[in-house]
Amino acid sequence: MKYVCLVYADEYRLHSQPESPEDAECMAFSETQKAAGRVVGGEALEPIATATTVRVRGDEVSVSDGPFAETKEQLAGFYLIEARDLNEAIRFASKIPPARVGSIEVRPVRSLEP
Amino acid sequence: MDNRRDIHTALEAVYETHSRRVLATLIRLLGDFDQAEEALQDAFAAAVDQWPRKGMPDNPRAWLVSAGRFKAIDRLRRASRQDQLLTGHTVIAPVPEREPAEAAETGDVDDDQLRLIFICCHPALTLDARVALTLREVCGLTTEQVASACLARPATIAQRIVRAKRKIRDAGIPYEVPDRSELPARLEGVLRVVYLVFNEGYSASSGDHLTRPDLSREAIRLGRLLEELLPDPEVRGLLALMLLQESRRHARTDSAGELVRLEDQDRELWDRNLITEGIERVNRIIRAGRFGSYTIQAAIAAVHARAKRPIDTDWQEIVSLYDILLRLEPSPVVALNRAVAVAMARGPEAGLVELDQADENGQLDDYYLSHAARADFCQRLGRIGDARQAYKRALSLTRQGPEQRFLAGRLKSLAPEDEKSCRNLERDVEK
């Protein structure tokens, strides 16, 4: 099965805690997991201040700044992985370095009905 | 004729002993809860039909697994003939094919029951769903029975179970016993569900009745089953703890359903058989030298169980056990219980000091037992005003009828401050 591991963290805390991961650690983790064939894709994201929200209502395209929801933790990155089942996906998620300061939401990928 | 009746009695016995195990194996073989349920019913229907004519098979369980699987495959074939497609039916991680008769003969069957327990108690499910699913699938209660045990409407429970099964399927929760590295944490989760079921039965968190004995009995049965399948020290510890708590059930409430404190309980009402079994179990685990917090809690219950009269209680021993428990599981609630033991061993003044320390950061401020303990210590020290205040705070924090009436009774037993306010309080409690 395919799962997405969404990495959520408080942006201000993400890089400032004693247990915060350095970029080098995240890169090394990502490379190893890719080499092992577990990771299909994934990226770290720029902070939420850089985000833009797009909606289409009728024929109107509306563009606004930021995501509209006020949340304690923001989406900081994601992995798309291949795992046998949820337990394997959880095992993967528990090794993602920012899991130590934030949280990982594990979601199965839904295949669209043709 | 007699022979037929014998077979029917035997069938009922087979259902009692084997239906859950057969179900667990069918879930593995068919990869689907609902198909397995149907297959189980079909298998027993076939047994009712065939056994009286052909006699009991040598291995009823293997026969039932085989029949259930056959019926399920038959059903799928018919369905596929009807709509010409057979897709997407395997929903739980598929397991390699093997002869069911052979599988039923091997240790796999025990593993199937463990798999079932671990999938029902998976931490990705809500705690409510874990409880409902465990009672329904592992204990074999009907949806109506689960509903009445959980004080919910059957429709609510049915929906909860459907949602949980859907999550198991869609999120890919596997039908497996976690591997060794994950087992301790996952087992802890299972024990938590078992103990929650027990406690809901022993000390219902809401409603007018203090206990729901059926739930406690189910929890003890689950504990025994788990012990058989996975003889881990903490499984044994939890079982001993439940047995010792259960031994006091009939003494915990009086004829009017009111709560009776440990020190006021009629110890003649304690169940000696459960106590003997519980104490033996605790001793055995401690002698073996590997134990965790459930065992220590059981050991504390055992000290109480050994005391013929309240005054014979070895409180010093209990304080030492709480010292160990606090190291294993540092929590304000454990510290509170330790404070109560200290008050018994060394007097209410010492108890108050410990209680203040336990509540250092105010974590116990919303916990009624903390205020009830404070009230009791103050009362014993003659600080009636403080006691009254603490009883009132405790009263405002509990939702349970009997607990409320107990606290109101204690409050009333203090030198009356103002008759009217006590009466008002009683009226509030009655509501």
PDB file of C-alpha atoms in Angstrom, chain B residues 211-428:
ATOM      1  CA  THR B 211     -20.801  -1.686  38.996  1.00  0.00           C
ATOM      2  CA  ARG B 212     -21.627  -3.771  35.948  1.00  0.00           C
ATOM      3  CA  PRO B 213     -20.399  -7.244  36.909  1.00  0.00           C
ATOM      4  CA  ASP B 214     -20.711  -8.788  33.434  1.00  0.00           C
ATOM      5  CA  LEU B 215     -18.027  -6.502  32.078  1.00  0.00           C
ATOM      6  CA  SER B 216     -15.630  -7.383  34.871  1.00  0.00           C
ATOM      7  CA  ARG B 217     -16.216 -11.067  34.276  1.00  0.00           C
ATOM      8  CA  GLU B 218     -15.511 -10.605  30.564  1.00  0.00           C
ATOM      9  CA  ALA B 219     -12.314  -8.734  31.400  1.00  0.00           C
ATOM     10  CA  ILE B 220     -11.166 -11.556  33.678  1.00  0.00           C
ATOM     11  CA  ARG B 221     -11.965 -14.103  30.979  1.00  0.00           C
ATOM     12  CA  LEU B 222      -9.978 -12.007  28.520  1.00  0.00           C
ATOM     13  CA  GLY B 223      -7.121 -11.863  31.000  1.00  0.00           C
ATOM     14  CA  ARG B 224      -7.125 -15.648  31.364  1.00  0.00           C
ATOM     15  CA  LEU B 225      -7.201 -16.073  27.598  1.00  0.00           C
ATOM     16  CA  LEU B 226      -4.321 -13.641  27.140  1.00  0.00           C
ATOM     17  CA  GLU B 227      -2.312 -15.405  29.802  1.00  0.00           C
ATOM     18  CA  GLU B 228      -2.811 -18.688  27.987  1.00  0.00           C
ATOM     19  CA  LEU B 229      -1.728 -17.154  24.682  1.00  0.00           C
ATOM     20  CA  LEU B 230       1.038 -14.872  25.899  1.00  0.00           C
ATOM     21  CA  PRO B 231       2.355 -15.693  29.369  1.00  0.00           C
ATOM     22  CA  ASP B 232       3.996 -12.330  30.011  1.00  0.00           C
ATOM     23  CA  PRO B 233       4.552 -11.225  33.638  1.00  0.00           C
ATOM     24  CA  GLU B 234       2.385  -8.131  33.226  1.00  0.00           C
ATOM     25  CA  VAL B 235      -0.466 -10.176  31.737  1.00  0.00           C
ATOM     26  CA  ARG B 236      -0.294 -12.349  34.852  1.00  0.00           C
ATOM     27  CA  GLY B 237      -0.018  -9.251  37.041  1.00  0.00           C
ATOM     28  CA  LEU B 238      -3.117  -7.664  35.572  1.00  0.00           C
ATOM     29  CA  LEU B 239      -5.053 -10.906  35.943  1.00  0.00           C
ATOM     30  CA  ALA B 240      -4.050 -11.167  39.611  1.00  0.00           C
ATOM     31  CA  LEU B 241      -5.033  -7.538  40.149  1.00  0.00           C
ATOM     32  CA  MET B 242      -8.460  -8.058  38.583  1.00  0.00           C
ATOM     33  CA  LEU B 243      -9.075 -11.217  40.619  1.00  0.00           C
ATOM     34  CA  LEU B 244      -8.224  -9.470  43.871  1.00  0.00           C
ATOM     35  CA  GLN B 245     -10.375  -6.458  43.090  1.00  0.00           C
ATOM     36  CA  GLU B 246     -13.216  -8.663  41.949  1.00  0.00           C
ATOM     37  CA  SER B 247     -13.031 -10.575  45.260  1.00  0.00           C
ATOM     38  CA  ARG B 248     -14.360  -7.470  47.030  1.00  0.00           C
ATOM     39  CA  ARG B 249     -17.258  -6.805  44.662  1.00  0.00           C
ATOM     40  CA  HIS B 250     -20.058  -7.889  46.994  1.00  0.00           C
ATOM     41  CA  ALA B 251     -18.653  -5.913  49.897  1.00  0.00           C
ATOM     42  CA  ARG B 252     -18.105  -2.696  47.927  1.00  0.00           C
ATOM     43  CA  THR B 253     -21.752  -1.668  47.884  1.00  0.00           C
ATOM     44  CA  ASP B 254     -24.452  -2.096  50.505  1.00  0.00           C
ATOM     45  CA  SER B 255     -27.977  -3.367  49.905  1.00  0.00           C
ATOM     46  CA  ALA B 256     -29.060   0.111  48.809  1.00  0.00           C
ATOM     47  CA  GLY B 257     -26.275   0.244  46.228  1.00  0.00           C
ATOM     48  CA  GLU B 258     -24.217   2.732  48.217  1.00  0.00           C
ATOM     49  CA  LEU B 259     -20.439   2.709  48.161  1.00  0.00           C
ATOM     50  CA  VAL B 260     -18.757   1.076  51.160  1.00  0.00           C
ATOM     51  CA  ARG B 261     -15.164   2.064  51.874  1.00  0.00           C
ATOM     52  CA  LEU B 262     -12.521  -0.638  52.163  1.00  0.00           C
ATOM     53  CA  GLU B 263     -12.185  -0.079  55.919  1.00  0.00           C
ATOM     54  CA  ASP B 264     -15.956  -0.380  56.417  1.00  0.00           C
ATOM     55  CA  GLN B 265     -16.464  -3.448  54.254  1.00  0.00           C
ATOM     56  CA  ASP B 266     -17.773  -6.689  55.711  1.00  0.00           C
ATOM     57  CA  ARG B 267     -14.767  -8.868  55.013  1.00  0.00           C
ATOM     58  CA  GLU B 268     -16.873 -12.004  55.355  1.00  0.00           C
ATOM     59  CA  LEU B 269     -18.321 -11.017  51.990  1.00  0.00           C
ATOM     60  CA  TRP B 270     -14.950 -11.114  50.271  1.00  0.00           C
ATOM     61  CA  ASP B 271     -14.601 -14.025  47.865  1.00  0.00           C
ATOM     62  CA  ARG B 272     -12.012 -16.319  49.463  1.00  0.00           C
ATOM     63  CA  ASN B 273     -11.411 -18.373  46.309  1.00  0.00           C
ATOM     64  CA  LEU B 274     -10.558 -15.316  44.245  1.00  0.00           C
ATOM     65  CA  ILE B 275      -8.331 -14.014  47.045  1.00  0.00           C
ATOM     66  CA  THR B 276      -6.446 -17.294  47.335  1.00  0.00           C
ATOM     67  CA  GLU B 277      -5.932 -17.459  43.596  1.00  0.00           C
ATOM     68  CA  GLY B 278      -4.930 -13.796  43.410  1.00  0.00           C
ATOM     69  CA  ILE B 279      -2.425 -14.003  46.253  1.00  0.00           C
ATOM     70  CA  GLU B 280      -0.857 -17.198  44.904  1.00  0.00           C
ATOM     71  CA  ARG B 281      -0.468 -15.564  41.541  1.00  0.00           C
ATOM     72  CA  VAL B 282       1.142 -12.418  42.984  1.00  0.00           C
ATOM     73  CA  ASN B 283       3.601 -14.505  45.001  1.00  0.00           C
ATOM     74  CA  ARG B 284       4.532 -16.584  41.976  1.00  0.00           C
ATOM     75  CA  ILE B 285       5.195 -13.534  39.781  1.00  0.00           C
ATOM     76  CA  ILE B 286       7.247 -11.773  42.433  1.00  0.00           C
ATOM     77  CA  ARG B 287       9.277 -14.928  43.088  1.00  0.00           C
ATOM     78  CA  ALA B 288      10.043 -15.116  39.353  1.00  0.00           C
ATOM     79  CA  GLY B 289      11.540 -11.634  39.689  1.00  0.00           C
ATOM     80  CA  ARG B 290      10.223  -9.980  36.520  1.00  0.00           C
ATOM     81  CA  PHE B 291       7.236  -7.737  37.012  1.00  0.00           C
ATOM     82  CA  GLY B 292       5.781  -4.338  36.262  1.00  0.00           C
ATOM     83  CA  SER B 293       3.213  -1.962  37.648  1.00  0.00           C
ATOM     84  CA  TYR B 294       0.157  -4.235  37.371  1.00  0.00           C
ATOM     85  CA  THR B 295       1.917  -6.795  39.551  1.00  0.00           C
ATOM     86  CA  ILE B 296       2.754  -4.170  42.173  1.00  0.00           C
ATOM     87  CA  GLN B 297      -0.843  -2.972  42.187  1.00  0.00           C
ATOM     88  CA  ALA B 298      -1.900  -6.591  42.630  1.00  0.00           C
ATOM     89  CA  ALA B 299       0.592  -6.950  45.486  1.00  0.00           C
ATOM     90  CA  ILE B 300      -0.983  -3.929  47.185  1.00  0.00           C
ATOM     91  CA  ALA B 301      -4.441  -5.444  46.758  1.00  0.00           C
ATOM     92  CA  ALA B 302      -3.041  -8.670  48.216  1.00  0.00           C
ATOM     93  CA  VAL B 303      -1.875  -6.886  51.391  1.00  0.00           C
ATOM     94  CA  HIS B 304      -5.433  -5.644  51.917  1.00  0.00           C
ATOM     95  CA  ALA B 305      -6.856  -9.071  51.117  1.00  0.00           C
ATOM     96  CA  ARG B 306      -4.631 -10.695  53.752  1.00  0.00           C
ATOM     97  CA  ALA B 307      -5.828  -8.416  56.567  1.00  0.00           C
ATOM     98  CA  LYS B 308      -8.609 -10.084  58.582  1.00  0.00           C
ATOM     99  CA  ARG B 309      -9.632  -6.706  60.021  1.00  0.00           C
ATOM    100  CA  PRO B 310      -8.796  -3.200  58.747  1.00  0.00           C
ATOM    101  CA  ILE B 311      -6.556  -2.705  61.762  1.00  0.00           C
ATOM    102  CA  ASP B 312      -4.443  -5.710  60.693  1.00  0.00           C
ATOM    103  CA  THR B 313      -3.492  -4.006  57.417  1.00  0.00           C
ATOM    104  CA  ASP B 314       0.266  -3.739  56.973  1.00  0.00           C
ATOM    105  CA  TRP B 315       0.310  -0.104  55.828  1.00  0.00           C
ATOM    106  CA  GLN B 316       4.082   0.116  55.998  1.00  0.00           C
ATOM    107  CA  GLU B 317       4.279  -2.704  53.444  1.00  0.00           C
ATOM    108  CA  ILE B 318       1.768  -0.842  51.283  1.00  0.00           C
ATOM    109  CA  VAL B 319       3.843   2.351  51.436  1.00  0.00           C
ATOM    110  CA  SER B 320       6.924   0.374  50.325  1.00  0.00           C
ATOM    111  CA  LEU B 321       4.971  -1.092  47.427  1.00  0.00           C
ATOM    112  CA  TYR B 322       3.811   2.395  46.408  1.00  0.00           C
ATOM    113  CA  ASP B 323       7.454   3.502  46.488  1.00  0.00           C
ATOM    114  CA  ILE B 324       8.199   0.833  43.872  1.00  0.00           C
ATOM    115  CA  LEU B 325       5.088   1.696  41.880  1.00  0.00           C
ATOM    116  CA  LEU B 326       6.003   5.370  41.852  1.00  0.00           C
ATOM    117  CA  ARG B 327       9.412   4.498  40.431  1.00  0.00           C
ATOM    118  CA  LEU B 328       7.857   2.296  37.718  1.00  0.00           C
ATOM    119  CA  GLU B 329       5.068   4.705  36.922  1.00  0.00           C
ATOM    120  CA  PRO B 330       5.631   8.216  38.214  1.00  0.00           C
ATOM    121  CA  SER B 331       2.214   9.872  38.170  1.00  0.00           C
ATOM    122  CA  PRO B 332       0.306  12.264  40.442  1.00  0.00           C
ATOM    123  CA  VAL B 333      -2.457   9.665  40.941  1.00  0.00           C
ATOM    124  CA  VAL B 334       0.012   7.062  42.190  1.00  0.00           C
ATOM    125  CA  ALA B 335       1.558   9.714  44.453  1.00  0.00           C
ATOM    126  CA  LEU B 336      -1.920  10.497  45.790  1.00  0.00           C
ATOM    127  CA  ASN B 337      -2.543   6.840  46.632  1.00  0.00           C
ATOM    128  CA  ARG B 338       0.834   6.689  48.285  1.00  0.00           C
ATOM    129  CA  ALA B 339      -0.119   9.753  50.390  1.00  0.00           C
ATOM    130  CA  VAL B 340      -3.237   7.908  51.574  1.00  0.00           C
ATOM    131  CA  ALA B 341      -1.110   4.913  52.588  1.00  0.00           C
ATOM    132  CA  VAL B 342       1.360   7.201  54.365  1.00  0.00           C
ATOM    133  CA  ALA B 343      -1.525   8.781  56.295  1.00  0.00           C
ATOM    134  CA  MET B 344      -2.549   5.302  57.430  1.00  0.00           C
ATOM    135  CA  ALA B 345       0.978   4.239  58.342  1.00  0.00           C
ATOM    136  CA  ARG B 346       2.250   7.455  59.947  1.00  0.00           C
ATOM    137  CA  GLY B 347      -0.796   9.610  60.585  1.00  0.00           C
ATOM    138  CA  PRO B 348      -2.829  12.245  58.714  1.00  0.00           C
ATOM    139  CA  GLU B 349      -0.240  14.981  59.178  1.00  0.00           C
ATOM    140  CA  ALA B 350       2.380  13.004  57.247  1.00  0.00           C
ATOM    141  CA  GLY B 351      -0.316  12.183  54.698  1.00  0.00           C
ATOM    142  CA  LEU B 352      -1.065  15.854  54.111  1.00  0.00           C
ATOM    143  CA  VAL B 353       2.608  16.617  53.499  1.00  0.00           C
ATOM    144  CA  GLU B 354       2.745  13.822  50.885  1.00  0.00           C
ATOM    145  CA  LEU B 355      -0.516  14.964  49.338  1.00  0.00           C
ATOM    146  CA  ASP B 356       0.754  18.530  48.946  1.00  0.00           C
ATOM    147  CA  GLN B 357       3.852  17.157  47.298  1.00  0.00           C
ATOM    148  CA  ALA B 358       1.828  14.931  44.962  1.00  0.00           C
ATOM    149  CA  ASP B 359      -0.251  17.920  43.913  1.00  0.00           C
ATOM    150  CA  GLU B 360       2.721  20.239  43.615  1.00  0.00           C
ATOM    151  CA  ASN B 361       1.799  21.422  40.143  1.00  0.00           C
ATOM    152  CA  GLY B 362      -1.944  21.310  40.679  1.00  0.00           C
ATOM    153  CA  GLN B 363      -2.400  18.304  38.366  1.00  0.00           C
ATOM    154  CA  LEU B 364      -4.759  16.716  40.883  1.00  0.00           C
ATOM    155  CA  ASP B 365      -6.934  19.772  41.192  1.00  0.00           C
ATOM    156  CA  ASP B 366      -9.757  18.315  39.095  1.00  0.00           C
ATOM    157  CA  TYR B 367      -9.529  14.835  40.574  1.00  0.00           C
ATOM    158  CA  TYR B 368     -12.242  14.295  43.177  1.00  0.00           C
ATOM    159  CA  LEU B 369     -10.349  11.585  45.072  1.00  0.00           C
ATOM    160  CA  SER B 370      -7.547  14.017  45.819  1.00  0.00           C
ATOM    161  CA  HIS B 371     -10.003  16.373  47.534  1.00  0.00           C
ATOM    162  CA  ALA B 372     -11.774  13.483  49.248  1.00  0.00           C
ATOM    163  CA  ALA B 373      -8.406  12.344  50.687  1.00  0.00           C
ATOM    164  CA  ARG B 374      -7.566  15.865  51.822  1.00  0.00           C
ATOM    165  CA  ALA B 375     -10.986  16.150  53.460  1.00  0.00           C
ATOM    166  CA  ASP B 376     -10.443  12.864  55.288  1.00  0.00           C
ATOM    167  CA  PHE B 377      -6.979  13.871  56.559  1.00  0.00           C
ATOM    168  CA  CYS B 378      -8.275  17.268  57.725  1.00  0.00           C
ATOM    169  CA  GLN B 379     -11.252  15.679  59.440  1.00  0.00           C
ATOM    170  CA  ARG B 380      -8.957  13.330  61.326  1.00  0.00           C
ATOM    171  CA  LEU B 381      -6.811  16.299  62.339  1.00  0.00           C
ATOM    172  CA  GLY B 382      -9.914  18.128  63.596  1.00  0.00           C
ATOM    173  CA  ARG B 383      -9.627  20.802  60.910  1.00  0.00           C
ATOM    174  CA  ILE B 384     -13.357  20.712  60.215  1.00  0.00           C
ATOM    175  CA  GLY B 385     -13.531  23.861  58.106  1.00  0.00           C
ATOM    176  CA  ASP B 386     -10.832  22.611  55.711  1.00  0.00           C
ATOM    177  CA  ALA B 387     -12.454  19.188  55.614  1.00  0.00           C
ATOM    178  CA  ARG B 388     -15.822  20.684  54.705  1.00  0.00           C
ATOM    179  CA  GLN B 389     -14.314  22.763  51.923  1.00  0.00           C
ATOM    180  CA  ALA B 390     -12.475  19.781  50.472  1.00  0.00           C
ATOM    181  CA  TYR B 391     -15.560  17.511  50.596  1.00  0.00           C
ATOM    182  CA  LYS B 392     -17.540  20.162  48.753  1.00  0.00           C
ATOM    183  CA  ARG B 393     -14.882  20.444  46.083  1.00  0.00           C
ATOM    184  CA  ALA B 394     -14.768  16.638  45.739  1.00  0.00           C
ATOM    185  CA  LEU B 395     -18.555  16.538  45.430  1.00  0.00           C
ATOM    186  CA  SER B 396     -18.532  19.081  42.651  1.00  0.00           C
ATOM    187  CA  LEU B 397     -16.094  16.927  40.667  1.00  0.00           C
ATOM    188  CA  THR B 398     -17.811  13.520  40.567  1.00  0.00           C
ATOM    189  CA  ARG B 399     -20.661  12.523  38.280  1.00  0.00           C
ATOM    190  CA  GLN B 400     -21.507   9.185  39.865  1.00  0.00           C
ATOM    191  CA  GLY B 401     -24.625   8.895  42.004  1.00  0.00           C
ATOM    192  CA  PRO B 402     -23.251   6.543  44.698  1.00  0.00           C
ATOM    193  CA  GLU B 403     -19.922   8.369  44.978  1.00  0.00           C
ATOM    194  CA  GLN B 404     -21.783  11.654  45.341  1.00  0.00           C
ATOM    195  CA  ARG B 405     -24.052  10.274  48.035  1.00  0.00           C
ATOM    196  CA  PHE B 406     -21.074   8.846  49.874  1.00  0.00           C
ATOM    197  CA  LEU B 407     -19.296  12.210  49.883  1.00  0.00           C
ATOM    198  CA  ALA B 408     -22.481  14.017  50.881  1.00  0.00           C
ATOM    199  CA  GLY B 409     -22.821  11.575  53.766  1.00  0.00           C
ATOM    200  CA  ARG B 410     -19.259  12.301  54.892  1.00  0.00           C
ATOM    201  CA  LEU B 411     -19.895  16.006  54.633  1.00  0.00           C
ATOM    202  CA  LYS B 412     -23.010  15.658  56.735  1.00  0.00           C
ATOM    203  CA  SER B 413     -21.091  13.697  59.377  1.00  0.00           C
ATOM    204  CA  LEU B 414     -18.923  16.762  60.028  1.00  0.00           C
ATOM    205  CA  ALA B 415     -20.229  19.045  62.778  1.00  0.00           C
ATOM    206  CA  PRO B 416     -23.074  20.809  61.009  1.00  0.00           C
ATOM    207  CA  GLU B 417     -22.116  24.236  59.784  1.00  0.00           C
ATOM    208  CA  ASP B 418     -25.472  25.178  58.531  1.00  0.00           C
ATOM    209  CA  GLU B 419     -28.271  22.642  58.268  1.00  0.00           C
ATOM    210  CA  LYS B 420     -29.874  24.311  55.307  1.00  0.00           C
ATOM    211  CA  SER B 421     -26.854  24.215  53.040  1.00  0.00           C
ATOM    212  CA  CYS B 422     -26.404  20.494  53.761  1.00  0.00           C
ATOM    213  CA  ARG B 423     -29.984  19.830  52.831  1.00  0.00           C
ATOM    214  CA  ASN B 424     -29.580  21.796  49.620  1.00  0.00           C
ATOM    215  CA  LEU B 425     -26.534  19.787  48.827  1.00  0.00           C
ATOM    216  CA  GLU B 426     -28.393  16.529  49.342  1.00  0.00           C
ATOM    217  CA  ARG B 427     -31.121  17.705  47.075  1.00  0.00           C
ATOM    218  CA  ASP B 428     -28.593  18.598  44.405  1.00  0.00           C
TER     219      ASP B 428
END
